[in-house]
CSV table of C-alpha atoms in Angstrom, one decimal:
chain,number,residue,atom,x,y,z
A,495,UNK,CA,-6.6,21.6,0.2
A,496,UNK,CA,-8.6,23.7,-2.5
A,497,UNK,CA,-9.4,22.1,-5.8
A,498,UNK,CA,-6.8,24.1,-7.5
A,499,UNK,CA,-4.0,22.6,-5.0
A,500,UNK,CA,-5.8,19.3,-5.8
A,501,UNK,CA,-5.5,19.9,-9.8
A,502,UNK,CA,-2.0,21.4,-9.5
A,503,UNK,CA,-0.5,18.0,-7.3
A,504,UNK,CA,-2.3,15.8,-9.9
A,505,UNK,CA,-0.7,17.4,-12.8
A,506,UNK,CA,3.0,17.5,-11.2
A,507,UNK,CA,2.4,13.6,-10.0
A,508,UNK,CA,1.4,13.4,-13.6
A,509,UNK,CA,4.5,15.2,-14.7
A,510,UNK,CA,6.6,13.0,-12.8
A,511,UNK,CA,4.5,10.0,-14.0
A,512,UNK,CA,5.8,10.5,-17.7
A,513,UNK,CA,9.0,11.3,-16.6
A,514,UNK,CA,9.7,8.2,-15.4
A,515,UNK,CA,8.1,6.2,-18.6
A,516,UNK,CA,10.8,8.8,-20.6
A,517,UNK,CA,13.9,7.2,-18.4
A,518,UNK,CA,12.9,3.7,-18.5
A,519,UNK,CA,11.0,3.5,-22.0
A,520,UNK,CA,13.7,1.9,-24.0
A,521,UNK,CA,15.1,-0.6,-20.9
A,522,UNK,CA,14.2,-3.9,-21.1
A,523,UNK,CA,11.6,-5.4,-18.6
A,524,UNK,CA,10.3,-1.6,-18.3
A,525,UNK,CA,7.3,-2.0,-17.1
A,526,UNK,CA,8.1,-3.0,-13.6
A,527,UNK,CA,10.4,-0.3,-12.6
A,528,UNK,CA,7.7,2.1,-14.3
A,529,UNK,CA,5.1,0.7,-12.1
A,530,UNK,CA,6.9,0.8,-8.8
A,531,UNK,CA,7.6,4.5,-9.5
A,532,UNK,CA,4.3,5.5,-10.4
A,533,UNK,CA,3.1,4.0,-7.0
A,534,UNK,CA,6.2,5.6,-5.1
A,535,UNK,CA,4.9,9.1,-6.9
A,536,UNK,CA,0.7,8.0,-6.7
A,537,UNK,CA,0.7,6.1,-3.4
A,538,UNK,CA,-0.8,3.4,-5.3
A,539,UNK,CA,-1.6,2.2,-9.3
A,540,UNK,CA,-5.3,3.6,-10.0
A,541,UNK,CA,-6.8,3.1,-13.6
A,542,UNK,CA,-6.2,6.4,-14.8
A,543,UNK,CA,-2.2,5.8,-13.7
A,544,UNK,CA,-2.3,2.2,-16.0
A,545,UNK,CA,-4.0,3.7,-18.6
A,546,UNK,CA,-1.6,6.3,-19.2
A,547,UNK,CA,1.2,3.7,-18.9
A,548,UNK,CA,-0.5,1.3,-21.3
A,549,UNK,CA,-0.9,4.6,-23.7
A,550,UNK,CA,2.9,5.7,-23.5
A,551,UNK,CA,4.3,2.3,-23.8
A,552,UNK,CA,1.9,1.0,-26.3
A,553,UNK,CA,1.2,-1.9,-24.2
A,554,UNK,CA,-2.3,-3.1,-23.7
A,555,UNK,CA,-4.3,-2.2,-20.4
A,556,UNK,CA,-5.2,-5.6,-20.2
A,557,UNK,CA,-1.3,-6.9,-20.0
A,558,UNK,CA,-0.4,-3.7,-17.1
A,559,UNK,CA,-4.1,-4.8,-15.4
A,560,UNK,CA,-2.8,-8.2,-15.0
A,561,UNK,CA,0.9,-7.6,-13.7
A,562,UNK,CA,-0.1,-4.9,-11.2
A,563,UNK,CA,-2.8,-7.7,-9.6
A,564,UNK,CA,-0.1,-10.3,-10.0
A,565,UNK,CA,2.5,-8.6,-8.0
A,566,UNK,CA,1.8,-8.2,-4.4
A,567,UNK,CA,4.1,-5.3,-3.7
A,568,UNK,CA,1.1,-3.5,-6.4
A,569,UNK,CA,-1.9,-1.9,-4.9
A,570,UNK,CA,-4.6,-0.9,-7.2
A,571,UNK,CA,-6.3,0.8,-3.6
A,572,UNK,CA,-5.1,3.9,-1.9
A,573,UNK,CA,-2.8,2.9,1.1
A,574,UNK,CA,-2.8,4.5,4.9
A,575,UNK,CA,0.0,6.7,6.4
A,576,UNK,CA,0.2,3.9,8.5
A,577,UNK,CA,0.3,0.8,6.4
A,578,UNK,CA,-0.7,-2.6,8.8
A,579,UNK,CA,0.3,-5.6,7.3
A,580,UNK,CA,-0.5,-8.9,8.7
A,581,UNK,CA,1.5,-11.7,8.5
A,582,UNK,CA,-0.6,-15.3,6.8
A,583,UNK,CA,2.7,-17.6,6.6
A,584,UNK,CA,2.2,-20.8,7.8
A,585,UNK,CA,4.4,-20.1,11.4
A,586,UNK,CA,2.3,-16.9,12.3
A,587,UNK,CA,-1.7,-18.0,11.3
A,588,UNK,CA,-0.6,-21.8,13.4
A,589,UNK,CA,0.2,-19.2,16.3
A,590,UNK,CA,-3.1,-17.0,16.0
A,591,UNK,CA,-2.4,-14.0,12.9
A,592,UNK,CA,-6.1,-15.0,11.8
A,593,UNK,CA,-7.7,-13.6,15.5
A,594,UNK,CA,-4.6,-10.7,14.9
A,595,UNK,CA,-6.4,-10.3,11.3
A,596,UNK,CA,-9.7,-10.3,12.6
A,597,UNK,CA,-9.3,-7.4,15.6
A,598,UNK,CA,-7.5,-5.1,13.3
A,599,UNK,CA,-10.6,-5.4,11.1
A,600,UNK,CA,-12.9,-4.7,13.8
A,601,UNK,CA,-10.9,-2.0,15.3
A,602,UNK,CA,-10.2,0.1,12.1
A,603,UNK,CA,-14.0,-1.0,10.7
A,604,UNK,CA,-11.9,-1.9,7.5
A,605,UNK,CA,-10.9,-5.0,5.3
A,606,UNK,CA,-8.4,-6.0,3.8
A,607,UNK,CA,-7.1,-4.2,1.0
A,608,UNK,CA,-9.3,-1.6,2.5
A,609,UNK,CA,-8.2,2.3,4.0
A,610,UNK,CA,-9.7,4.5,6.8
A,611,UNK,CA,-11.2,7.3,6.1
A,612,UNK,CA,-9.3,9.4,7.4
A,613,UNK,CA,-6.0,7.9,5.6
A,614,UNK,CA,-4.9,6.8,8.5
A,615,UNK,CA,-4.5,3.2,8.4
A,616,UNK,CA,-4.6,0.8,5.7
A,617,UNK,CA,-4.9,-3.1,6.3
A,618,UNK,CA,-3.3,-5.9,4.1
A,619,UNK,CA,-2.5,-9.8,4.9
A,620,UNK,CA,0.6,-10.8,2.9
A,621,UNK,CA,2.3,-15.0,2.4
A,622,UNK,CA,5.7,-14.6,5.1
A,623,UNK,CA,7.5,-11.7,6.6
A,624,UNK,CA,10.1,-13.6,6.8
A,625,UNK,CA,10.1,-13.4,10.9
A,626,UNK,CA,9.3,-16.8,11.8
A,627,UNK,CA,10.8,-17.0,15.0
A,628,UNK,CA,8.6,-13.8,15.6
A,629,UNK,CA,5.5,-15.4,15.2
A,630,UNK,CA,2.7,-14.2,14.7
A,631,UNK,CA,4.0,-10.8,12.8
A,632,UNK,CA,2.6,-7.6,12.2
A,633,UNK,CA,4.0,-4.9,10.2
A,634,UNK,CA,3.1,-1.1,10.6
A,635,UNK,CA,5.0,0.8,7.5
A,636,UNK,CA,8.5,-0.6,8.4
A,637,UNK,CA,8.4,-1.5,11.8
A,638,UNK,CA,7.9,-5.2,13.2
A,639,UNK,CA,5.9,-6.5,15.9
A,640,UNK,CA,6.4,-10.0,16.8
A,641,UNK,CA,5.0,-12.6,19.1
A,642,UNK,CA,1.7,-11.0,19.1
A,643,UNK,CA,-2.1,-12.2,20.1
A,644,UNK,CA,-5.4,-10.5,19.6
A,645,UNK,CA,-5.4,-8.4,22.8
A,646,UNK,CA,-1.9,-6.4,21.4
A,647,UNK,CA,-3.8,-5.0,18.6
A,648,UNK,CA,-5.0,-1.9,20.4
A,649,UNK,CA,-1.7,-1.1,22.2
A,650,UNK,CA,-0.5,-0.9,18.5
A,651,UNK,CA,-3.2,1.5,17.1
A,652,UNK,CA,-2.9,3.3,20.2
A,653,UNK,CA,0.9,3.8,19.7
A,654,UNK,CA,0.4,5.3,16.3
A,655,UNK,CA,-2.7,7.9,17.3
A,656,UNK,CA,-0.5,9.1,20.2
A,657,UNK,CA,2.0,9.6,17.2
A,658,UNK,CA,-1.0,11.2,15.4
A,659,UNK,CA,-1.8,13.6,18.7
A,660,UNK,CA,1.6,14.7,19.2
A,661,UNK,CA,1.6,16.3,15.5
């Protein structure tokens, strides 16, 4: 993509950025919605994105700052095409999600929070899926994979470079 493609995406994502603080400015509780649209349109809540809310809004950068690191379902980091999500909740780290944790790290040469290079893949731990009887969990985007160890971690990355391959 050439720089002018790069400026002309940035200013429509900004476009759409203000648009959504002009919908929701006057609801109650705005911020929230706000931020989860300017991550649906961003891909994630950078500084320039919070600043710009905290400027439309009148709300200090501070205040937006601490919700976005509050919430879970906020990332202040750019996120993978292929988002891995570990599952921490009690049930899944008893039954090994720690070993999961750590072979996804060493495979993708990436931490938590982190992305590849490439975009590819981006790695998170969250509290519970919810998929107990699963455990241990791993999410990729929406998809589940249950009753995992260590050793299933490469079939998994596999699966989605084929995917990858094909395109």
């Amino acid at each position: 993509m050439s720089s002018t493609e790069l400026n002309q995406n940035a200013t429509e994502q900004y476009q759409l950025l203000l648009a959504a603080i002009a919908r929701h400015r006057n609801d109650r509780g705005a911020l929230i919605p706000i931020l989860h649209e300017a991550q649906e349109i961003f891909g994630y809540l950078p500084l320039e994105v919070q600043r710009t809310i905290s400027e439309e809004l009148n709300i200090p950068l501070a205040e937006i700052f601490g919700v976005v690191s509050f919430y879970s379902q906020f990332s202040i980091y750019p996120k993978g095409k292929y988002r891995i999500n570990v599952c921490m909740g009690t049930a899944c780290y008893v039954k090994g999600s720690g070993d999961i944790l750590d072979k996804f790290k060493e495979r993708l040469s990436i931490d938590i929070g982190e992305c590849t290079e490439d975009g590819r893949y981006s790695l998170d731990a969250c509290r519970c899926i919810g998929a107990c009887g699963l455990a241990p969990v791993v999410t990729v985007n929406d998809e589940v994979f249950g009753k995992l160890n260590a050793d299933d971690v490469d079939g998994i990355i596999d699966r989605f470079e084929k995917l990858e391959d094909i395109k």
